[in-house]
Coordinates of C-alpha atoms in Angstrom, one line a residue:
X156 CA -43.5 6.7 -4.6
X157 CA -40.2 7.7 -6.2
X158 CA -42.1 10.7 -7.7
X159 CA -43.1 11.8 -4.0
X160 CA -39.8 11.4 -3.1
X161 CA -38.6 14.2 -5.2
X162 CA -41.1 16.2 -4.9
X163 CA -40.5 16.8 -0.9
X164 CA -36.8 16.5 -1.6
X165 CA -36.2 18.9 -4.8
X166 CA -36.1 22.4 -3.3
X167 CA -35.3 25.4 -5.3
X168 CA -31.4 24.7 -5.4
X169 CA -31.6 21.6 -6.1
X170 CA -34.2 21.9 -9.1
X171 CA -32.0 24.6 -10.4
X172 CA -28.9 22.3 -10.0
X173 CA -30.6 19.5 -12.0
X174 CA -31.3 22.2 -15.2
X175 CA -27.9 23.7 -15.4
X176 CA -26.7 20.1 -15.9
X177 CA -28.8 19.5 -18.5
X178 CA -28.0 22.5 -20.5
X179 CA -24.8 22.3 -19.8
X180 CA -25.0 18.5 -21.4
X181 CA -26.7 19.7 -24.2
X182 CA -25.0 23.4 -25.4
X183 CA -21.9 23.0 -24.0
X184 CA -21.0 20.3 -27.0
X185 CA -22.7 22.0 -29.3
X186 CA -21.2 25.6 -28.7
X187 CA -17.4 23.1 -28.5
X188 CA -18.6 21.5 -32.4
X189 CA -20.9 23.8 -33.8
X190 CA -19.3 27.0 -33.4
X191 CA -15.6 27.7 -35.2
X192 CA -13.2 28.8 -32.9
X193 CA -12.8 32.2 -34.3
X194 CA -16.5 32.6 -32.5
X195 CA -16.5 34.6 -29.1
X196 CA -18.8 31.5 -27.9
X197 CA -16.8 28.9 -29.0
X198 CA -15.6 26.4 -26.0
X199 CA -12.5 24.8 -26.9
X200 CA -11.9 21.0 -26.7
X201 CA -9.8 21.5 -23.7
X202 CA -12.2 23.0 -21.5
X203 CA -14.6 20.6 -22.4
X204 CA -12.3 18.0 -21.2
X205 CA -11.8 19.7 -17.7
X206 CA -15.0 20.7 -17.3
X207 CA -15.6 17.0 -17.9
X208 CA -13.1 16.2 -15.2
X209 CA -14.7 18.9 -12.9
X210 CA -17.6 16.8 -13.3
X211 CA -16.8 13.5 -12.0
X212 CA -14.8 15.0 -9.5
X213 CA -18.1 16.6 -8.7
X214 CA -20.4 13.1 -8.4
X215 CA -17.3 12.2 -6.5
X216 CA -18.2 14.5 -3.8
X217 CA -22.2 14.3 -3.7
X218 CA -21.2 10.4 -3.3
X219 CA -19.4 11.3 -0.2
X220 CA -21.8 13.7 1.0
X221 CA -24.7 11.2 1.0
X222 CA -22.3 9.3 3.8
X223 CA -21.1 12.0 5.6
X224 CA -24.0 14.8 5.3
X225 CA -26.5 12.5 6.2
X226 CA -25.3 9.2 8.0
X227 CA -22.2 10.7 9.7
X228 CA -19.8 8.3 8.4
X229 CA -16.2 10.3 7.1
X230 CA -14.6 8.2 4.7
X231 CA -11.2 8.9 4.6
X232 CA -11.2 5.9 1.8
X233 CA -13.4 6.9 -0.9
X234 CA -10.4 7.6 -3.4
X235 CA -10.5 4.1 -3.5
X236 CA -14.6 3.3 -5.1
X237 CA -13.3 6.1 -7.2
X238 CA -9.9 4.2 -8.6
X239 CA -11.5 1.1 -8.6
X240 CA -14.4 2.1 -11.3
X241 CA -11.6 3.9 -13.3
X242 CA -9.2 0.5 -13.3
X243 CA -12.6 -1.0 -14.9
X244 CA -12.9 1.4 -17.3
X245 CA -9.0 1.4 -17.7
X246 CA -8.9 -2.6 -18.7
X247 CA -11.9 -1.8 -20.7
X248 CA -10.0 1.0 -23.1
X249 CA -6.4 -1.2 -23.1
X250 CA -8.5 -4.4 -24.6
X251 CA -9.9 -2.2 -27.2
X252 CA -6.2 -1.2 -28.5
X253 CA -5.6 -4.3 -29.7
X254 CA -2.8 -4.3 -32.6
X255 CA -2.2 -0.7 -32.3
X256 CA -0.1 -1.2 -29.4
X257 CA 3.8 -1.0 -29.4
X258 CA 4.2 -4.4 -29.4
X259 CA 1.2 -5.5 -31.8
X260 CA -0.1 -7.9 -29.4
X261 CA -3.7 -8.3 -30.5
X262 CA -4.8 -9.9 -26.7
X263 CA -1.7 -8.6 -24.3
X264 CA -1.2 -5.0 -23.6
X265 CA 1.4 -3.4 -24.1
X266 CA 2.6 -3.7 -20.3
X267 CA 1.9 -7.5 -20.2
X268 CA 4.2 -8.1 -23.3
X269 CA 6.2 -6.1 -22.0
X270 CA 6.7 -8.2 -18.9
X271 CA 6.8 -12.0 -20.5
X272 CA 3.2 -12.5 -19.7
X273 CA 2.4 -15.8 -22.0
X274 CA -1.9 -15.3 -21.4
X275 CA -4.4 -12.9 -20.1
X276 CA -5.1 -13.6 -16.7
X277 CA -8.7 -14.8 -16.0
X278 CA -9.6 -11.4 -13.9
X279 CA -9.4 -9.4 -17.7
X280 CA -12.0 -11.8 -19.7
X281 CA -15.0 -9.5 -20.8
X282 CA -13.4 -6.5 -20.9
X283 CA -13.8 -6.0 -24.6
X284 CA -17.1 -5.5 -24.1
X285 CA -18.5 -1.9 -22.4
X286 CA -21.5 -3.4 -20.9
X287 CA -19.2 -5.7 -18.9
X288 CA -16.8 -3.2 -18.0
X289 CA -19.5 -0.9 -16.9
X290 CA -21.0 -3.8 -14.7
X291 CA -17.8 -3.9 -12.7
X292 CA -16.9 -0.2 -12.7
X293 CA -20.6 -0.3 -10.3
X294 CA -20.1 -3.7 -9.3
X295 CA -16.6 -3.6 -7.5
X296 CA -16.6 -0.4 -5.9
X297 CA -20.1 -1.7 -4.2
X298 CA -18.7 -5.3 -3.5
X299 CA -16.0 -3.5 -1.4
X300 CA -17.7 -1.5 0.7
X301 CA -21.0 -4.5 1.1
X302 CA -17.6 -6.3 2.8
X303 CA -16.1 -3.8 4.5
X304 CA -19.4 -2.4 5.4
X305 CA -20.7 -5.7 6.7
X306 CA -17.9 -6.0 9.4
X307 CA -17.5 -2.4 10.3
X308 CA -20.8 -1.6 10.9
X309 CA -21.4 -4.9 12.7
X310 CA -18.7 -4.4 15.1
X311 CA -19.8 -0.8 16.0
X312 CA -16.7 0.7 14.4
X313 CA -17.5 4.6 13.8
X314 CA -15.9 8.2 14.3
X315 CA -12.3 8.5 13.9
X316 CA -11.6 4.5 13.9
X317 CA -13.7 4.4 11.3
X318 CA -12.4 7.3 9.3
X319 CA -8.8 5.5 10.0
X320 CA -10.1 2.3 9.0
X321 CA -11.1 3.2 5.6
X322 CA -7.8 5.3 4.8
X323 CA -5.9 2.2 5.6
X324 CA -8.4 0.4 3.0
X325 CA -7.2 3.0 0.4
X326 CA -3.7 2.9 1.3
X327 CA -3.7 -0.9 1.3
X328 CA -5.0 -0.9 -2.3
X329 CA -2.5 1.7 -3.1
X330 CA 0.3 -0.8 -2.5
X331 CA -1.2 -3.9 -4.1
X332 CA -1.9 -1.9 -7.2
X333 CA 1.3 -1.0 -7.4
X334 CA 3.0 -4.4 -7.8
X335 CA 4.0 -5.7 -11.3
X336 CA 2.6 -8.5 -10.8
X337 CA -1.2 -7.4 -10.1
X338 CA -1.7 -7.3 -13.7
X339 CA -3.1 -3.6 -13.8
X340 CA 0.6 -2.0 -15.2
X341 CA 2.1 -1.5 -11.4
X342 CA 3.4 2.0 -11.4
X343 CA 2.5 3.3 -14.5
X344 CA -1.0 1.8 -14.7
X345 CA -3.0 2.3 -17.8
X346 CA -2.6 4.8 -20.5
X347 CA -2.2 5.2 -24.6
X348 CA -6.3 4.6 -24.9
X349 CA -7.4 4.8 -28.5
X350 CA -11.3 4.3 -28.8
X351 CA -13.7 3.8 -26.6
X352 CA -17.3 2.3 -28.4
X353 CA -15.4 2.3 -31.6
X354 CA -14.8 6.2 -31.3
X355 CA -12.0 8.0 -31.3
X356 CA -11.0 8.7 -27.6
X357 CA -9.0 11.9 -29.3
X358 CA -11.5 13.4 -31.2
X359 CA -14.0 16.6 -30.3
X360 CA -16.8 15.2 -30.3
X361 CA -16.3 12.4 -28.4
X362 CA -14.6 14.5 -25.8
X363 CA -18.1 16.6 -26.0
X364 CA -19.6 13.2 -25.3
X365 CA -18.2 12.3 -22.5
X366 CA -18.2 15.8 -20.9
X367 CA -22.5 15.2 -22.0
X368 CA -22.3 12.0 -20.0
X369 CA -20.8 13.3 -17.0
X370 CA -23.6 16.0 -17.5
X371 CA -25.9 13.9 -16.9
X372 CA -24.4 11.4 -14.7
X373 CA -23.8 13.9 -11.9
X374 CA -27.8 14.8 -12.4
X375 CA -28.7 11.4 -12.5
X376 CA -26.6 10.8 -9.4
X377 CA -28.1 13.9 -7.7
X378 CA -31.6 12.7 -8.1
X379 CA -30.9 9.3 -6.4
X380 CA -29.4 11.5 -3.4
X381 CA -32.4 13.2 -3.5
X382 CA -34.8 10.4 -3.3
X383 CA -32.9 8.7 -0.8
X384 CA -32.3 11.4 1.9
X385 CA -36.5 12.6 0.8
X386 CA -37.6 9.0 2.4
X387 CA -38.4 7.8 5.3
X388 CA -35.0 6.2 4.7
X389 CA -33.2 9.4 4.9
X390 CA -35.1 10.6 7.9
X391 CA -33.5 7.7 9.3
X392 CA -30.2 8.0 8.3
X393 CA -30.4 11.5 9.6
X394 CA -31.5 10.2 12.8
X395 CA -28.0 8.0 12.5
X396 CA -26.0 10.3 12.4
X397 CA -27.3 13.0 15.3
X398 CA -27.9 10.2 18.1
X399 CA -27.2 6.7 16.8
X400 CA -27.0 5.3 20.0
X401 CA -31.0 6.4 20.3
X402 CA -31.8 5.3 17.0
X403 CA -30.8 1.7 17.7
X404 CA -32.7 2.0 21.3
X405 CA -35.8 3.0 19.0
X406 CA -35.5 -1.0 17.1
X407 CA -33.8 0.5 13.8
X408 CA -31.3 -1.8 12.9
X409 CA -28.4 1.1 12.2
X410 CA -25.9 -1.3 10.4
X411 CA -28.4 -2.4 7.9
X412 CA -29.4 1.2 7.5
X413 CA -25.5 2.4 7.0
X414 CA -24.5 -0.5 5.1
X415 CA -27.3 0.5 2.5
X416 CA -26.3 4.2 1.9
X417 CA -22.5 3.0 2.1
X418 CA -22.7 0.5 -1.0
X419 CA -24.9 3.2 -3.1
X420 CA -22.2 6.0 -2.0
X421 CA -19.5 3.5 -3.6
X422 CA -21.0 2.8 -6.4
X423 CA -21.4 6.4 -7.7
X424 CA -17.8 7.0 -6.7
X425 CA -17.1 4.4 -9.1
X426 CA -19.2 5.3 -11.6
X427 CA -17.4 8.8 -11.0
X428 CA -13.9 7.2 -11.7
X429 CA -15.1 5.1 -14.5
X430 CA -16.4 8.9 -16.4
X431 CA -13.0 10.4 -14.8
X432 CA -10.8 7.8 -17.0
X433 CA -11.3 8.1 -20.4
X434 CA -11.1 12.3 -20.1
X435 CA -8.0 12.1 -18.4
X436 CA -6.0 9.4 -20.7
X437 CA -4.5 7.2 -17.6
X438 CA -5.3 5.9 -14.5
X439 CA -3.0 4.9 -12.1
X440 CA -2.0 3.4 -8.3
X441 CA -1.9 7.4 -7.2
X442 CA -5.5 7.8 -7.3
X443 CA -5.8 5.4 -4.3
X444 CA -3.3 7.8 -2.2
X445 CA -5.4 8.9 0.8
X446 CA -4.3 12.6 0.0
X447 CA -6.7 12.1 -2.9
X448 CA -9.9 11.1 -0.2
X449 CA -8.6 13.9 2.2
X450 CA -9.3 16.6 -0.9
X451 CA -12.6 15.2 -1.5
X452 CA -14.1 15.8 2.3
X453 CA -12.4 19.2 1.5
X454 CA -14.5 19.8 -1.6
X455 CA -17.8 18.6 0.6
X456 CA -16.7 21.3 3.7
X457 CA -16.5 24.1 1.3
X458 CA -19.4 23.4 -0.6
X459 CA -21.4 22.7 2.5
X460 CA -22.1 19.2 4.3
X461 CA -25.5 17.6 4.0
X462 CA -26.8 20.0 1.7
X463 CA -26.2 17.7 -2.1
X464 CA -25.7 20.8 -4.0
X465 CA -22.9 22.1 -1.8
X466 CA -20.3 19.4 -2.4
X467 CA -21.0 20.1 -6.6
X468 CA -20.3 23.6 -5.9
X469 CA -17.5 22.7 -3.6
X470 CA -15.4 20.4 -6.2
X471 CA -16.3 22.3 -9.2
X472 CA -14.5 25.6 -7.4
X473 CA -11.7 23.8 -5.3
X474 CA -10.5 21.7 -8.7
X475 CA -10.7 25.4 -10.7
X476 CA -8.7 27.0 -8.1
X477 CA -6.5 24.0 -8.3
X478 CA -5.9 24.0 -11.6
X479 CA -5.0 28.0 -11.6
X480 CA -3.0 27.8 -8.8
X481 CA -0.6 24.4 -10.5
X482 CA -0.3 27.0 -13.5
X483 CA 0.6 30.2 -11.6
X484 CA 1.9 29.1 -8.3
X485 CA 2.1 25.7 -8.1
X486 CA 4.4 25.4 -4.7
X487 CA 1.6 27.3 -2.8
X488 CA -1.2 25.2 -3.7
X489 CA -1.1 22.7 -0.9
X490 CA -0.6 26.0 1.7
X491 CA -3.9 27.4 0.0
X492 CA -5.9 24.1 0.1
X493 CA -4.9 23.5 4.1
X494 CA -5.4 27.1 5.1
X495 CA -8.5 27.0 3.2
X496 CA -9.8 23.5 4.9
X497 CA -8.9 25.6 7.8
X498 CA -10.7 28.6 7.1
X499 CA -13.8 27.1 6.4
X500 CA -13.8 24.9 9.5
X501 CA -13.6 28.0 11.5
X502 CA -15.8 30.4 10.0
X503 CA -18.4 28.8 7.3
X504 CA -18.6 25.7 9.2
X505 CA -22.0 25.2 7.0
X506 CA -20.0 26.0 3.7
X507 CA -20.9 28.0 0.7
X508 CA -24.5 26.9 0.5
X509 CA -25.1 27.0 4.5
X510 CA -23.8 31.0 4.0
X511 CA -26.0 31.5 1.3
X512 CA -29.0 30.0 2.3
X513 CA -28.5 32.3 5.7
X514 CA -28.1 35.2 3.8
X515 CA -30.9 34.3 1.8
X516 CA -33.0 34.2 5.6
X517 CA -31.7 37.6 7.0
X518 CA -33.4 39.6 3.6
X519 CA -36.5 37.6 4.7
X520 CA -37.1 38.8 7.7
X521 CA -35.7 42.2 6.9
X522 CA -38.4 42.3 4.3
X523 CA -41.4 41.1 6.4
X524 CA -43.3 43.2 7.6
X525 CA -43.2 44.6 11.3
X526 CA -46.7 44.3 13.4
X527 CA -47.0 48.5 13.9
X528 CA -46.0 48.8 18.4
X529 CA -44.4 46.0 18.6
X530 CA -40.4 45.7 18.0
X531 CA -38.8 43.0 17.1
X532 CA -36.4 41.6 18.9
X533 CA -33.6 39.0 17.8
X534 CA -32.9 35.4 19.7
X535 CA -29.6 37.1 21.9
X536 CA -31.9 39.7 23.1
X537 CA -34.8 37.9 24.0
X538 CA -32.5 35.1 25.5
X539 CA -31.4 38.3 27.7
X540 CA -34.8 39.3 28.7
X541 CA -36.3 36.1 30.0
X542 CA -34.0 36.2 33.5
X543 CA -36.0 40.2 33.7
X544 CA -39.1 39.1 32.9
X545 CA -38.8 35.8 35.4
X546 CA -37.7 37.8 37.9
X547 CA -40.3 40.7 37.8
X548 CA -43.4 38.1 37.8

């Protein structure tokens, strides 16, 4: 059934989405560790590590998308799924510094010694191991939004209250992270990883690792948007989110629908943040600040809503623009994100991919060919000749 799924849902774009992510996990770490860098193929290490970041910032989006594009539901909270798989990764990393720390604590970090903490609280117990810490980088982000979910979507709470409702979420976890005595570092959060899976966290190749995982996490991710939105489920969904109000007249219980593709959307978010982590060396309270959500429904309007390719595209060329404009001109970057928000709201309101694939429709039907004494005529002008035509017969 799965296998049907994809086959209906895997157009052209989206097939040739899923092999560039492939290769790219498989010759991007070998041209970064096979290649020295006197070679004019060579990737260095730090690319790797931002194309890394690109990447989860990329599953980051297509987990928004699946909410947005195709139930109608803007999250202005996501930033938080996202923060809450990286903290689980985060506690993961700091139990694996053990003596190595400032203080030589081989159970407390750093930050907990730091602060007269006499025990590990009972929240950080399996943390030294990575399948535990992987559970809970899915399990938390999706037990969040299965209780938010379950009393939003009961009480009929959509549009803008809903998009207020989860930036207050985000911003509400933004504040509690930030207390000392949370246990997850306050303001400075996490940071000063050493290994992760008994691997230097430092080293090339396991920077090429990661960057391979996030590879193939985003592809994995994209195909279980694909074989959601392929389904009759995603025909629903879609239903959802053009008349809702008609949907639930048909017998379709809407919340149970929502609730489903809201827990899946928050788990990939976290599995985005728990990839985003160990790239980035820290993880901290600011990646709950709503700004961060905000930038993310920015990356899915450029790239184009509802399309699953789009919001890749979208996050991989905002974040590179971001990253030049920091560098060059960093006091004009917010101007050029809002004017660009802006910009695309007003003219591409289908984004990048909704451009492209109506470019892609105008060669068509320049190409096909015209039936010889008749003319063709476009939708405006025949529009214009139906009052004529009415009123001559």
């Amino acid at each position: 059934m799965t296998l049907r799924f994809l086959s209906g849902g895997l157009t052209g774009g989206r097939i040739v989405m899923l092999a560039l992510l492939v290769a790219a996990a498989i010759l991007v770490p070998v041209l970064n560790l096979a290649l020295p860098e006197s070679h004019p193929l060579h990737v260095p290490t730090y690319a790797v590590t931002l194309m890394g970041k690109y990447l989860t910032y990329a599953l980051l989006a297509l987990a928004l998308d699946l909410v947005w594009g195709y139930c109608g539901i803007l999250s202005l909270g996501h930033a938080a799924f996202f923060a809450l798989g990286g903290y689980a990764m985060g506690m993961y990393l700091m139990r694996q510094i053990g003596t190595r720390g400032v203080y030589g604590d081989p159970v407390l970090p750093d930050f907990m010694v730091f602060l007269n903490w006499q025990e590990l609280p009972w929240y950080w117990y399996g943390f030294d191991a990575f399948p535990f810490a992987m559970l809970i980088a899915l399990a938390a982000p999706g037990l969040l939004a299965f209780i938010f979910g379950w009393f939003a979507f009961r009480s009929r709470v959509t549009g803008v209250y809903l998009s207020i409702i989860t930036q207050a979420m985000t911003y509400a976890l933004l504040l509690a992270f930030f207390r000392n005595d949370m246990g997850f570092g306050g303001n400075n959060g996490l940071t000063d990883f050493k290994d992760i899976l008994g691997f230097d966290i430092q080293s090339d190749a396991t920077r090429a690792g990661l960057f391979a995982a996030s590879a193939l996490a985003l592809a994995g991710g994209l195909v279980i948007a694909v074989a959601i939105t392929a389904s009759k489920l995603g025909k629903v969904l879609i239903a959802v989110r053009d008349a809702e109000s008609r949907t639930r007249f048909l017998g379709y219980r809407v919340e149970h629908y929502k609730l489903f593709v809201w827990t899946v959307s928050a788990m990939m978010a976290g599995l985005a943040g728990a990839l985003y982590v160990p790239q980035v060396g820290i993880i901290n309270p600011g990646e709950f600040a709503p700004a961060n959500s905000i930038e993310a429904v920015i990356w899915v309007a450029v790239g184009g809503r509802g399309t699953l390719v789009g919001p890749i595209i979208g996050a991989v060329l905002v974040n590179f623009a971001k990253s030049w404009f920091t560098a060059a001109l960093p006091e004009f970057w917010l101007f050029a994100l809002g004017g660009l928000f802006v910009f695309v709201t007003l003219f591409l309101p289908k984004g990048i991919v909704g451009l492209a694939k109506s470019a892609v429709q105008r060669l068509r039907r320049m190409r096909e060919p015209q039936t010889p004494g008749r003319e063709t005529k476009t939708p405006r002008e025949m529009a214009a000749a139906r009052p004529s035509e009415q009123a001559a017969e």
